[in-house]
Amino acid sequence: MPEPSEPEPWWRRAVFYQIYPRSFADSGGDGVGDLEGIRRHLDHLTWLGVDALWISPIYRSPMADFGYDIADHCAVDPLFGDLDALDRLVTDAHERGLRVVLDWVANHTSDRHPWFEASRSSVDDPHRDWYVWRDGRDGAPPNNWRASFTGEVIWPRDADGQLRPILGLEPRPEADASAWRREPRSGQWYLHSFLPEQPDLNWRNPEVVRAMHAVLRFWLDRGVDGFRADALAAVAKPADLADLPEAWAAVPGSDLHDDPVVHDMLRGVRAVLDDYPGDRVLIGEVHYPDLARVLAYYGGPEGRELDLAFDFPPMLDAWRADRWRAHIDETAARFDPVDAWPAWVLSNHDFPRHADRFGSDARARAAAVLLLTLRGTPFVYQGEELGLVDAEVPAADRLDPGGRDGCRAPLPWTAAPDHGWPGSRPWLPFAANVDGHDVASERRDPRSVLHLYRALLTARRASPALQTGRFRWIDAPEPVLAYRREAPGDERLVAVNTGSQAVAVAAPGDWIVEVSADRVGEGARYDGTLGPDGAVVLRPA
Ligand code: ISL
C-alpha cells in the first residue's frame, strides 16, 4: 500500500484495453489475428489514448478453449507468431508508452502439456501429483462437481435482492457434466474444472509452484508489465474435494470454491513480481458474485496479493441507476477503508457485449461515460470503442464450447467487404452492426462512439480528479447517476441518465460540457438538462 508521499502506482491512473488476439488484427492472411497484427495497429491504440494492453493467451495451445488451454507456457503459438514477434510488440508498445500485460492461466494446462502427458502416463510418474487424481466412487466420479461449459451460470439478483446462481442455458445433452474424467490406464480420475482438455493443476504441490514461478519470470525477464490471472476461484478448491451441497450441484465448481490455498499461491506470485522494478501489476479474475470475497484477494495482514480484481457483479447486472448506485456504494464502502483499488469492466471475451445487453447504442455511450469516470481502473474490451454488438453465430457454426463466439467477432478496421482482414475469411463472422462501425469510418466521424471514447480518455488523462480523485454523489432524480470527482485544484462533475426521458439535473455552480455522450454541446455551458440516455462530463467554467 503506497505511503501518501509515494507516487500512485501507474496502474491506478491507467486505462487498460483488452486484446483478444485471434480477433484483433491479422497480418498473415489466415483469418486469425496475430502478434504482428497487434504491433501494426499500436498507433490506433495510442491515438485512442489507452495506457496498457492486456492480451488474452498467446501461448502454444491446441485451442480447445482458444488459448486458455496451454501446452507450452514459454512458447508463442505459431498461429500468433513467435517469441521474436512478442519481443517486437513489447518493445514497440513501450516506445509508445503502452504497457503490456499477459494472461496467466494458473488453474489448468492443456491435456497436451508435457507436464500432464507425464502425469497421466503412470501413477508412479514424478509429475503424477502435479494434477488432481482421485479414485472413483464405485465406478462413478470422485465427487459431484460439474465442469464449466456444461451449462451457463449467471448471477441475477432475485426480487429480494439476493444473488442466486441459475443456469442460463440448458446443459447440452451430449455433454458429460462431471468435472472428472477417467483415465483408462490407471483407472483413476483427473479433475477438470473446465473442459476435459484442461486438467486442473495441484497448487498444493511445491513443484507446481516452482514451475509456475519460473514461467512468470520467463515473461517478466522479457519486459512484460504484469499478468491477468485467470479463473482464480477455480484454483481455490478445498483439499478434501468434498461433494457440493445438492442446491449447488448443477453449478460448475469453478465458480464456487474459496479455499485459502489461493491466497498462499497469490502471495508467492506477488513476491515474484516484487523482485522486478516498476510496479509489475497483478490483475485477477475473481469470478464471485460477492464483493467481500473478491476483496480478500487483494491480500491482508499476511501480505499483498492482487493489485486489481475485476468488479464483475455490476457487469452482469442491468443498466439501471439504482443497481449501479448500489454497486458503486458497496465497492467504495468495502474498498476505500483498506485503500484497495477497483477495476471496472463492462464487457470481455466471455459475455455478451454491453451494447447488446443494455439494448441500444445510446445506452452503450452513456455507459462508456460511466466506465471511464468512476473511481478505479477501467478495462475497455476491444470493439466496445466502436459500439459493436455481438456477431450472430448460428448454433451449427458455433466454435466455442461455452457458446461465447458472438463477443469474439473480428475487429473491423475498414468499410471494405473484408473489413481489413485480407486473405482467408476470418475465423468468426463480423458483428451484426458492422456496417458503419469500422475503425476507418468512425475515425472520420467526430460523433462516432470511437471519438466519444477518445474524448473521454483525453479528458481523463488531463484530469487528476478523474484519474484518482475522490468520488462524491450529488443529488439527482432517480434514473440519473451524478457525482463529483475531486483532486487538489481539479474537479469534474459527471451525470449519466440511464432513462429514456429527458431530465433536469441541476449542477451547483457554473460548468462547461467537456464531453457529451452524443457529442452535442461540447464546449458550451451546461444548461441543466440531460437528454434521453444523455451523459456528460462537466468542467468548471
Ligand atoms: O465464461 C464464463 C461464462 O460464460 C465464465 O464463467 C468463465 O468461465 C470464467 O469467468 C473463467 O473464465 C476464464 O477461464 C476460462 C476461459 O474459458 C475464459 O475465457 C477465461 O476468461 C478457462 O480458462
Coordinates of C-alpha atoms in Angstrom, one line a residue, residues 235-539:
V235 CA -7.7 -22.5 -8.1
A236 CA -9.3 -22.2 -4.6
K237 CA -10.6 -25.7 -4.3
P238 CA -10.7 -27.3 -0.9
A239 CA -8.2 -30.0 -0.1
D240 CA -10.9 -32.6 0.8
L241 CA -12.7 -32.2 -2.6
A242 CA -16.0 -32.9 -0.8
D243 CA -19.3 -33.0 -2.6
L244 CA -21.1 -29.7 -3.1
P245 CA -24.5 -29.3 -1.4
E246 CA -27.3 -30.5 -3.5
A247 CA -28.6 -27.0 -4.2
W248 CA -25.3 -26.1 -5.9
A249 CA -24.7 -29.4 -7.6
A250 CA -25.7 -28.1 -11.0
V251 CA -23.2 -25.1 -10.8
P252 CA -19.7 -25.5 -12.0
G253 CA -17.4 -25.9 -9.0
S254 CA -15.0 -23.4 -10.7
D255 CA -17.4 -20.6 -9.8
L256 CA -17.8 -21.6 -6.1
H257 CA -14.5 -22.5 -4.4
D258 CA -12.9 -20.1 -2.0
D259 CA -10.2 -22.0 -0.1
P260 CA -7.2 -20.3 1.4
V261 CA -4.8 -22.2 -0.8
V262 CA -5.3 -19.5 -3.4
H263 CA -4.0 -16.8 -1.1
D264 CA -0.8 -18.6 -0.4
M265 CA -0.4 -19.0 -4.2
L266 CA -1.1 -15.3 -4.8
R267 CA 1.4 -14.1 -2.1
G268 CA 4.0 -16.3 -3.8
V269 CA 3.3 -14.8 -7.2
R270 CA 3.3 -11.3 -5.6
A271 CA 6.8 -12.0 -4.3
V272 CA 8.0 -12.9 -7.8
L273 CA 6.6 -9.7 -9.3
D274 CA 8.1 -7.6 -6.5
D275 CA 11.6 -8.9 -7.4
Y276 CA 11.2 -6.8 -10.5
P277 CA 11.4 -3.0 -10.8
G278 CA 8.5 -0.8 -12.0
D279 CA 5.3 -1.9 -10.2
R280 CA 4.6 -5.0 -12.2
V281 CA 0.8 -5.4 -12.0
L282 CA -1.2 -8.4 -10.9
I283 CA -4.9 -8.4 -12.0
G284 CA -7.2 -11.1 -11.0
E285 CA -10.3 -12.7 -12.5
V286 CA -12.1 -13.5 -9.3
H287 CA -15.5 -14.5 -10.6
Y288 CA -17.6 -14.3 -7.4
P289 CA -20.9 -12.5 -7.1
D290 CA -19.9 -11.4 -3.6
L291 CA -17.6 -8.4 -3.4
A292 CA -16.5 -9.1 0.2
R293 CA -14.9 -12.4 -1.1
V294 CA -13.3 -10.6 -4.0
L295 CA -11.7 -8.0 -1.7
A296 CA -9.9 -10.8 0.2
Y297 CA -7.9 -11.4 -3.0
Y298 CA -6.2 -8.0 -2.5
G299 CA -4.5 -9.6 0.5
G300 CA -4.5 -8.8 4.2
P301 CA -2.2 -8.8 7.2
E302 CA -0.3 -11.7 5.8
G303 CA 0.7 -9.8 2.7
R304 CA -0.4 -8.1 -0.5
E305 CA -1.9 -10.3 -3.3
L306 CA -3.7 -8.8 -6.3
D307 CA -3.4 -5.1 -7.3
L308 CA -6.7 -5.2 -9.2
A309 CA -9.7 -7.6 -9.3
F310 CA -12.4 -7.2 -11.9
D311 CA -15.6 -5.9 -10.4
F312 CA -17.9 -8.4 -12.1
P313 CA -21.3 -8.1 -10.3
P314 CA -22.1 -4.7 -12.0
M315 CA -21.0 -6.1 -15.3
L316 CA -23.6 -8.8 -15.0
D317 CA -26.4 -6.5 -13.8
A318 CA -29.0 -4.4 -15.6
W319 CA -28.5 -0.8 -16.9
R320 CA -30.4 0.8 -14.0
A321 CA -29.3 3.7 -11.9
D322 CA -30.4 2.1 -8.6
R323 CA -28.4 -1.1 -9.3
W324 CA -25.3 0.8 -10.3
R325 CA -25.6 3.2 -7.4
A326 CA -25.7 0.2 -5.1
H327 CA -22.7 -1.5 -6.7
I328 CA -20.6 1.7 -6.6
D329 CA -21.6 2.4 -3.0
E330 CA -20.7 -1.2 -2.0
T331 CA -17.4 -1.1 -3.8
A332 CA -16.5 2.2 -2.1
A333 CA -17.6 1.1 1.3
R334 CA -15.5 -2.1 1.2
F335 CA -12.5 -0.9 -0.8
D336 CA -11.8 2.6 0.3
P337 CA -11.2 1.9 4.0
V338 CA -8.4 -0.6 3.1
D339 CA -7.1 1.5 0.1
A340 CA -7.9 -1.3 -2.4
W341 CA -8.5 0.0 -5.9
P342 CA -11.4 -1.4 -8.0
A343 CA -11.2 -2.4 -11.7
W344 CA -14.4 -1.6 -13.7
V345 CA -15.4 -3.6 -16.7
L346 CA -18.5 -3.6 -19.0
S347 CA -17.5 -6.3 -21.5
N348 CA -14.9 -9.0 -22.1
H349 CA -14.4 -12.1 -24.2
D350 CA -16.7 -14.3 -22.1
F351 CA -20.0 -12.4 -22.0
P352 CA -22.4 -10.8 -24.5
R353 CA -21.2 -7.2 -25.2
H354 CA -22.8 -4.4 -23.2
A355 CA -24.1 -2.7 -26.3
D356 CA -26.2 -5.9 -26.8
R357 CA -27.1 -6.4 -23.1
F358 CA -28.1 -2.7 -22.5
G359 CA -30.1 -2.7 -25.7
S360 CA -29.1 0.4 -27.6
D361 CA -26.2 2.4 -29.0
A362 CA -27.3 5.4 -26.9
R363 CA -27.1 3.4 -23.6
A364 CA -23.7 2.0 -24.5
R365 CA -22.5 5.6 -25.0
A366 CA -23.9 6.6 -21.6
A367 CA -22.3 3.5 -20.0
A368 CA -18.9 4.5 -21.6
V369 CA -19.1 7.9 -19.8
L370 CA -19.8 6.0 -16.5
L371 CA -17.0 3.4 -17.1
L372 CA -14.3 6.0 -17.8
T373 CA -15.2 8.4 -15.0
L374 CA -15.6 6.0 -12.0
R375 CA -13.0 5.9 -9.2
G376 CA -10.9 2.8 -10.2
T377 CA -9.1 1.4 -13.2
P378 CA -11.3 0.9 -16.3
F379 CA -10.9 -2.0 -18.7
V380 CA -12.1 -1.5 -22.3
Y381 CA -12.7 -4.7 -24.4
Q382 CA -11.6 -4.4 -28.0
G383 CA -14.5 -3.3 -30.2
E384 CA -16.6 -1.6 -27.4
E385 CA -14.9 1.6 -28.5
L386 CA -16.7 1.1 -31.9
G387 CA -20.0 0.4 -30.2
L388 CA -20.0 -3.2 -31.6
V389 CA -22.7 -5.6 -30.6
D390 CA -22.1 -9.4 -30.8
A391 CA -21.9 -11.3 -34.1
E392 CA -24.9 -13.6 -34.8
V393 CA -23.4 -17.1 -34.9
P394 CA -26.0 -19.8 -35.8
A395 CA -25.8 -22.7 -33.3
A396 CA -24.4 -25.0 -36.0
D397 CA -21.5 -22.7 -36.7
R398 CA -20.5 -22.1 -33.0
L399 CA -16.9 -22.9 -32.3
D400 CA -16.6 -22.1 -28.6
P401 CA -17.6 -24.9 -26.2
G402 CA -19.0 -22.1 -23.9
G403 CA -21.1 -20.6 -26.7
R404 CA -19.2 -17.3 -26.4
D405 CA -18.4 -16.7 -30.1
G406 CA -20.6 -13.6 -30.5
C407 CA -18.5 -11.3 -28.4
R408 CA -15.3 -12.6 -30.1
A409 CA -16.1 -11.3 -33.6
P410 CA -13.1 -9.9 -35.5
L411 CA -12.4 -6.1 -35.2
P412 CA -13.5 -4.3 -38.4
W413 CA -10.7 -2.0 -39.5
T414 CA -12.2 -0.6 -42.7
A415 CA -15.5 -0.3 -44.5
A416 CA -14.3 -2.6 -47.4
P417 CA -16.0 -6.0 -47.6
D418 CA -13.1 -7.7 -45.9
H419 CA -13.0 -5.0 -43.2
G420 CA -9.2 -5.1 -43.2
W421 CA -8.9 -8.9 -42.9
P422 CA -7.4 -9.7 -46.4
G423 CA -6.9 -13.3 -47.4
S424 CA -8.9 -16.1 -45.8
R425 CA -12.3 -15.4 -44.3
P426 CA -11.9 -14.5 -40.6
W427 CA -12.4 -17.4 -38.2
L428 CA -15.7 -15.8 -37.0
P429 CA -18.3 -13.6 -38.7
F430 CA -18.2 -9.8 -38.1
A431 CA -20.5 -8.1 -35.6
A432 CA -24.2 -7.8 -36.5
N433 CA -23.9 -4.0 -36.7
V434 CA -20.5 -3.9 -38.5
D435 CA -21.8 -1.6 -41.3
G436 CA -20.6 1.9 -40.3
H437 CA -18.9 0.6 -37.2
D438 CA -15.4 0.0 -38.5
V439 CA -12.4 1.9 -37.3
A440 CA -11.8 3.9 -40.5
S441 CA -15.4 5.1 -40.8
E442 CA -15.6 6.0 -37.2
R443 CA -12.3 7.9 -37.2
R444 CA -13.8 10.2 -39.9
D445 CA -16.9 10.9 -37.9
P446 CA -16.4 13.1 -34.8
R447 CA -19.8 12.0 -33.4
S448 CA -18.9 8.3 -33.5
V449 CA -18.6 6.1 -30.5
L450 CA -14.9 5.8 -31.2
H451 CA -14.5 9.6 -30.9
L452 CA -16.5 9.6 -27.7
Y453 CA -14.1 7.0 -26.2
R454 CA -11.2 9.1 -27.4
A455 CA -12.7 12.3 -25.9
L456 CA -13.3 10.6 -22.6
L457 CA -9.8 9.2 -22.5
T458 CA -8.3 12.6 -23.3
A459 CA -10.4 14.2 -20.6
R460 CA -9.4 11.6 -18.1
R461 CA -5.7 11.8 -18.9
A462 CA -5.8 15.6 -18.4
S463 CA -7.6 15.4 -15.1
P464 CA -6.2 14.2 -11.8
A465 CA -9.7 14.4 -10.4
L466 CA -11.0 11.8 -13.0
Q467 CA -7.9 9.6 -12.6
T468 CA -7.5 9.2 -8.9
G469 CA -9.7 11.9 -7.2
R470 CA -12.3 11.5 -4.6
F471 CA -15.8 10.4 -5.6
R472 CA -18.9 12.1 -4.1
W473 CA -22.6 11.7 -5.2
I474 CA -24.6 14.8 -5.9
D475 CA -28.4 15.0 -5.8
A476 CA -30.1 13.9 -8.9
P477 CA -33.5 12.4 -9.9
E478 CA -33.7 8.6 -9.8
P479 CA -32.8 7.5 -13.3
V480 CA -29.6 9.6 -13.1
L481 CA -26.2 8.8 -11.6
A482 CA -24.5 12.1 -10.8
Y483 CA -21.2 12.6 -9.0
R484 CA -18.2 14.9 -8.4
R485 CA -14.6 13.7 -8.8
E486 CA -12.2 15.9 -6.8
A487 CA -8.5 16.2 -6.5
P488 CA -6.5 19.2 -5.2
G489 CA -7.0 22.1 -7.6
D490 CA -9.1 20.0 -10.0
E491 CA -12.7 18.8 -10.2
R492 CA -15.2 17.3 -12.6
L493 CA -18.9 16.7 -12.5
V494 CA -20.4 13.7 -14.2
A495 CA -24.1 13.0 -14.9
V496 CA -25.4 9.9 -16.6
N497 CA -29.1 9.4 -17.5
T498 CA -29.9 5.7 -17.5
G499 CA -33.5 6.5 -18.5
S500 CA -35.1 7.3 -21.9
Q501 CA -36.7 10.6 -20.9
A502 CA -35.0 14.0 -20.8
V503 CA -34.5 15.0 -17.2
A504 CA -33.4 18.2 -15.3
V505 CA -30.2 17.7 -13.3
A506 CA -29.1 20.8 -11.5
A507 CA -25.3 21.3 -11.3
P508 CA -24.5 23.7 -8.4
G509 CA -22.2 26.3 -9.9
D510 CA -21.1 27.2 -13.5
W511 CA -20.0 24.3 -15.7
I512 CA -18.8 23.7 -19.3
V513 CA -19.7 20.5 -21.1
E514 CA -16.3 18.8 -21.6
V515 CA -17.6 15.5 -23.1
S516 CA -21.2 14.6 -24.1
A517 CA -22.2 11.1 -24.9
D518 CA -23.9 12.2 -28.2
R519 CA -21.0 14.7 -28.8
V520 CA -23.6 17.6 -29.0
G521 CA -23.0 20.8 -27.0
E522 CA -19.3 20.2 -26.0
G523 CA -17.6 23.4 -25.1
A524 CA -20.9 25.1 -24.3
R525 CA -22.2 26.0 -20.8
Y526 CA -24.2 23.1 -19.2
D527 CA -27.9 24.1 -19.4
G528 CA -29.1 21.8 -16.6
T529 CA -30.8 19.2 -18.8
L530 CA -29.8 15.7 -19.8
G531 CA -31.4 14.2 -22.9
P532 CA -32.7 10.7 -23.1
D533 CA -29.7 8.4 -22.4
G534 CA -27.7 11.5 -22.1
A535 CA -24.4 11.7 -20.2
V536 CA -21.9 14.5 -19.7
V537 CA -18.6 15.2 -18.1
L538 CA -18.5 18.8 -16.9
R539 CA -15.5 21.0 -16.1

